[in-house]
Structure formats: C-alpha cells, structure tokens
Amino acid sequence: MYTRSSHSCLLQLFLVLAAVISELLAPPNATVDPLDPTTQHIGCGLATVSQLGTALAALEAKLAAAIRGLSNATTQANTTATDAAFAQLTQDLAALTGQVDALEASVAALNATTQQVSADTAAAIAALKVSLQQLAANTTAAVASLKAGLQQLQANASAGIAELMGDLQAVNASTSGLLRVGDAIDAATLGGVAPAGYVRVPTRVALYALGATLQGNLGGRAGADRSCQSDAGRPAGFLNARALLSVSSTDTIAAMPTLYGVPTNLPITSAAGAPIAANWADMLDGSLPASFAGAGVTTSAVSWTGATSSGGYAQGADCAGWSSASSGASGGAGDPTASSNGSYLSGFNITCDSLAAVICLVF
Ligand SMILES: *[C@@H]1O[C@H](CO)[C@@H](O)[C@H](O)[C@H]1NC(C)=O
Ligand SMILES: *[C@@H]1O[C@H](CO)[C@@H](O)[C@H](O)[C@H]1NC(C)=O
Ligand SMILES: *[C@@H]1O[C@H](CO)[C@@H](O)[C@H](O)[C@H]1NC(C)=O
Ligand SMILES: *[C@@H]1O[C@H](CO)[C@@H](O)[C@H](O)[C@H]1NC(C)=O
Ligand SMILES: *[C@@H]1O[C@H](CO)[C@@H](O)[C@H](O)[C@H]1NC(C)=O
Ligand SMILES: *[C@@H]1O[C@H](CO)[C@@H](O)[C@H](O)[C@H]1NC(C)=O
Ligand SMILES: *[C@@H]1O[C@H](CO)[C@@H](O)[C@H](O)[C@H]1NC(C)=O
Ligand SMILES: *[C@@H]1O[C@H](CO)[C@@H](O)[C@H](O)[C@H]1NC(C)=O
Ligand SMILES: *[C@@H]1O[C@H](CO)[C@@H](O)[C@H](O)[C@H]1NC(C)=O
C-alpha cells in the first residue's frame, strides 16, 4: 500500500538523484565545492579519479537512501497512489543504476590511464637517474683524464726547462770569451783593437813595416799576419791588420780584397798619411806616385813579397810558403825605393836567410 505523503517523498528523492547524475554527466569543465558533495560540478572528461570516487560515493549513499525510502514507502503504501507512478519511478531508478555502472567504467578507464601515466613517469625518472649516474661517472673519468694530462704536461714542462737550462749553460760556456753586457769595452776586451776601430768607417788603407827585419821563416800567412797585428808600430784606429805577401797561388797580394776584405776604393798611404797610391788597383798597376821608402814606410833596402810585379804569386820564390830561413831557398823581394815597373813588389830574388822588411797594411 502507498500513502500520498510517501509517494511525494519518493518523487522528491528522484529529483535530487537526477540532479546529482546530471552534475556527474556535465560537460568537461569541473569545479568542486568540497563542502557539499551534492553541488559538485564534474566534467567526466576532466574529473580526477579521486573526484569521481567521491562523487560515486555520494551517489551510492543517495541511492541507498532512496532504496531505503522506497522500502519505507512500500511498507507505508498509500492505496491511492497509482501503480503507473510507481512503475515509472522503478524504471527511472533502473536507468539511474545503468548510468552509475557507465560512470564506474569511465572511472576504471581513467584509473587505468592514470596508472599508465604514473608507470611511464616512473620509467622516465628511472632512465633519467641512470643517465645522471652515467654523466657523473663520465665526468669523473674526464676529470681524472684531465688531471693525468696536466701532470704529464707539468712533467714535460719540467723536462723541457731542464733541457733548456742545459742548453743555456752550454751556450754560456761556449761564449765565455765574448763580451757581455756590463763588460768594459777597451783594447783589452777587443783583442788589442781600440774601441774606435770598431765604429770608425775606414777612410784609407795604411802601410807600415814591422819594427824588425826578419828571415824568410815568417810562419806562413798566419804567422806573418799575427806579427803585423801585434806589432808595436801598428797604427791605431784600424780594425784589421795583414801582411802584404803572396803565399800561394790562391793567397796572393792581388787577392787580398777578396780574401780579407781590404777596401779597394780607399787611398793607400803611410801610417802618417803620406800618399802612396790612389787606390788598390793603382798600387798594383806597376807604378806608384810615391815609393814605399819615399812615403816613410820602411828604410830597409828589401821587403819580402813573394809576388810578381802585379801582386800575383812568384812560384818558387816564397821561402817554402814563408816557412824557411834556409840559404838554399829563395824568396821574392820588392825594392821599397822603386816606384815603377812593379819593382816595389818584385825587385829581387834573395836567399831566405837574408833579413828583409815585412810590409803590413791596416784598414
Ligand atoms: C493516501 O492517499 C490519498 C489520496 O491521495 C490520501 O487522501 C490519503 O490521506 C493517503 N493516506 C495516508 C495514510 O497518507
Ligand atoms: C568552465 O568553468 C569556468 C569557471 O567556472 C568558466 O569560466 C568557463 O566558462 C567554463 N567553461 C565551460 C566550457 O563551461
Ligand atoms: C524508514 O522508516 C523508519 C520507521 O518509520 C524510519 O525510522 C526511517 O528513518 C525511514 N527511512 C527513510 C529513509 O525515510
Ligand atoms: C585504481 O587502480 C588501482 C590499481 O589497479 C587500484 O588499487 C585502485 O583502487 C583503483 N582506484 C579506483 C578509484 O578505482
Ligand atoms: C658517457 O660516456 C659514454 C662512452 O664514452 C657515452 O656513450 C655516453 O653517452 C656518456 N654518457 C653521458 C651521459 O654523457
Ligand atoms: C709529453 O711528452 C711525451 C713524449 O715527449 C709526449 O708523447 C706527450 O704527448 C707529452 N704530453 C703532453 C701533455 O704534452
Ligand atoms: C754564465 O756564465 C757566467 C760567467 O761565466 C756566470 O756568472 C753565470 O751564472 C752563467 N749563467 C748560467 C745561466 O749558467
Ligand atoms: C822599367 O822597364 C823598362 C822596360 O821594361 C826599362 O826600360 C826601364 O829601365 C825599367 N826601369 C827601371 C827603373 O828599372
Ligand atoms: C824570382 O824567381 C822566380 C822563380 O824562379 C821567377 O819566376 C821570378 O821571375 C824571379 N824574380 C826576379 C825578380 O828575378
């Protein structure tokens, strides 16, 4: 039996449930009023699992209440209620139950998606962790390798510096005879040449004779040059000193500009400056404006030359390369008083035990 009041109560309950269902099935734009489950606005596409769970719980509670109310209504049935109204209500409740089942299926699907996302996230985090560990290991390895490289570089640099120091000391030792910054610059440090001789551009070639006459064993080119360089009468202010001698077919008076740098463009004078020839070629052309003796170069009657009249090599007349003082050897000598026919270079052949002047030139 149905009473009218219990019938209208059932209708009210149905309206409430219908409102809840419509909220659950609302378009995908969810807002939540956490204080009242019945006022939730849930978009199924956007609802979270937890929101849907809450909504379902509320719906289930309302359904249970509805069923209880129905049961109560049945027991208090008002015989005036129509069977049609009751049948309609039962049908609506069945439809509602179907919708709840569908909702549960969506929740399950959403839950599955969430689980998948969560699993994917966990996998991504694990992969990231592995990468980070590898990066850390790689970094450690790179740092260790850099450190080893630096140590090797340091060792190499030390070895290089030690080697350089060795070289430096060797150079230092090999140049110990050279002038150093701070050394005094004087004739003692310049091998007997006054400092002016290093900086002055020569303006003439000067002739002078050794202080003593000598036999033919002059010590070859080197010995004769040394005698010229160390002679007390050597004019000051000239860097170079050489003996005016032909020594061999290749080391002749005529070759002295090429071999020893004698200037060919300067006037030739005595040490005191008396003119002898206009230049090198003028001295070798056979005649002189002034003889050696006339210019005050020597007072000796003969001077060792070993030369032809034009300054070449008088083969067989060189006291065995200016090494012999034998009476059995012969040496070419000039006549210092002569100024023509090249006789001042090639005047006589005399025995090597004779005493003759050695004429030197400075430039
Ligand atoms: C049952 O329904 C009728 C008609 O609507 C009403 O007059 C009556 O009072 C109801 N009975 C009870 C017990 O509610
Ligand atoms: C979703 O809700 C927000 C805030 O209530 C509202 O501004 C917006 O218009 C809604 N969007 C839809 C598609 O209903
Ligand atoms: C059902 O009826 C009982 C007894 O009258 C009452 O205590 C209970 O609250 C009723 N329940 C509902 C949902 O109306
Ligand atoms: C979602 O799935 C997990 C695991 O499958 C389960 O433990 C959990 O109860 C589910 N949540 C809901 C709201 O269905
Ligand atoms: C670490 O080094 C290995 C081999 O050198 C390389 O294959 C890998 O990509 C590196 N990992 C990172 C994170 O740099
Ligand atoms: C150090 O020297 C060795 C041999 O001289 C060479 O093979 C190596 O590359 C050098 N290392 C560095 C870092 O210069
Ligand atoms: C080089 O030699 C000088 C003197 O001979 C000495 O005083 C100096 O210390 C040496 N230098 C080196 C680097 O050996
Ligand atoms: C120079 O040589 C010529 C001819 O060769 C000769 O007539 C002359 O007398 C010589 N002069 C001297 C000073 O020897
Ligand atoms: C000196 O002797 C050499 C070699 O015998 C000879 O060629 C030269 O003409 C001689 N010189 C003089 C001036 O006699």
PDB file of C-alpha atoms and ligand atoms in Angstrom, residues 338 340-341 343, ligand 8:
ATOM      1  CA  ALA A 338     161.236  51.731 -56.583  1.00  0.00           C
ATOM      2  CA  SER A 340     157.893  51.790 -61.426  1.00  0.00           C
ATOM      3  CA  ASN A 341     157.884  48.503 -63.357  1.00  0.00           C
ATOM      4  CA  SER A 343     159.715  46.603 -58.800  1.00  0.00           C
TER       5      SER A 343
HETATM    6  C1  LIG B   8     161.413  49.541 -66.485  1.00  0.00           C
HETATM    7  O1  LIG B   8     161.262  48.682 -67.583  1.00  0.00           O
HETATM    8  C2  LIG B   8     161.620  49.245 -68.803  1.00  0.00           C
HETATM    9  C3  LIG B   8     161.303  48.304 -69.931  1.00  0.00           C
HETATM   10  O2  LIG B   8     160.931  47.024 -69.483  1.00  0.00           O
HETATM   11  C4  LIG B   8     163.098  49.581 -68.757  1.00  0.00           C
HETATM   12  O3  LIG B   8     163.421  50.182 -69.948  1.00  0.00           O
HETATM   13  C5  LIG B   8     163.364  50.506 -67.605  1.00  0.00           C
HETATM   14  O4  LIG B   8     164.723  50.766 -67.471  1.00  0.00           O
HETATM   15  C6  LIG B   8     162.864  49.944 -66.318  1.00  0.00           C
HETATM   16  N1  LIG B   8     163.023  50.919 -65.271  1.00  0.00           N
HETATM   17  C7  LIG B   8     163.588  50.645 -64.098  1.00  0.00           C
HETATM   18  C8  LIG B   8     163.643  51.748 -63.121  1.00  0.00           C
HETATM   19  O5  LIG B   8     164.036  49.511 -63.813  1.00  0.00           O
END
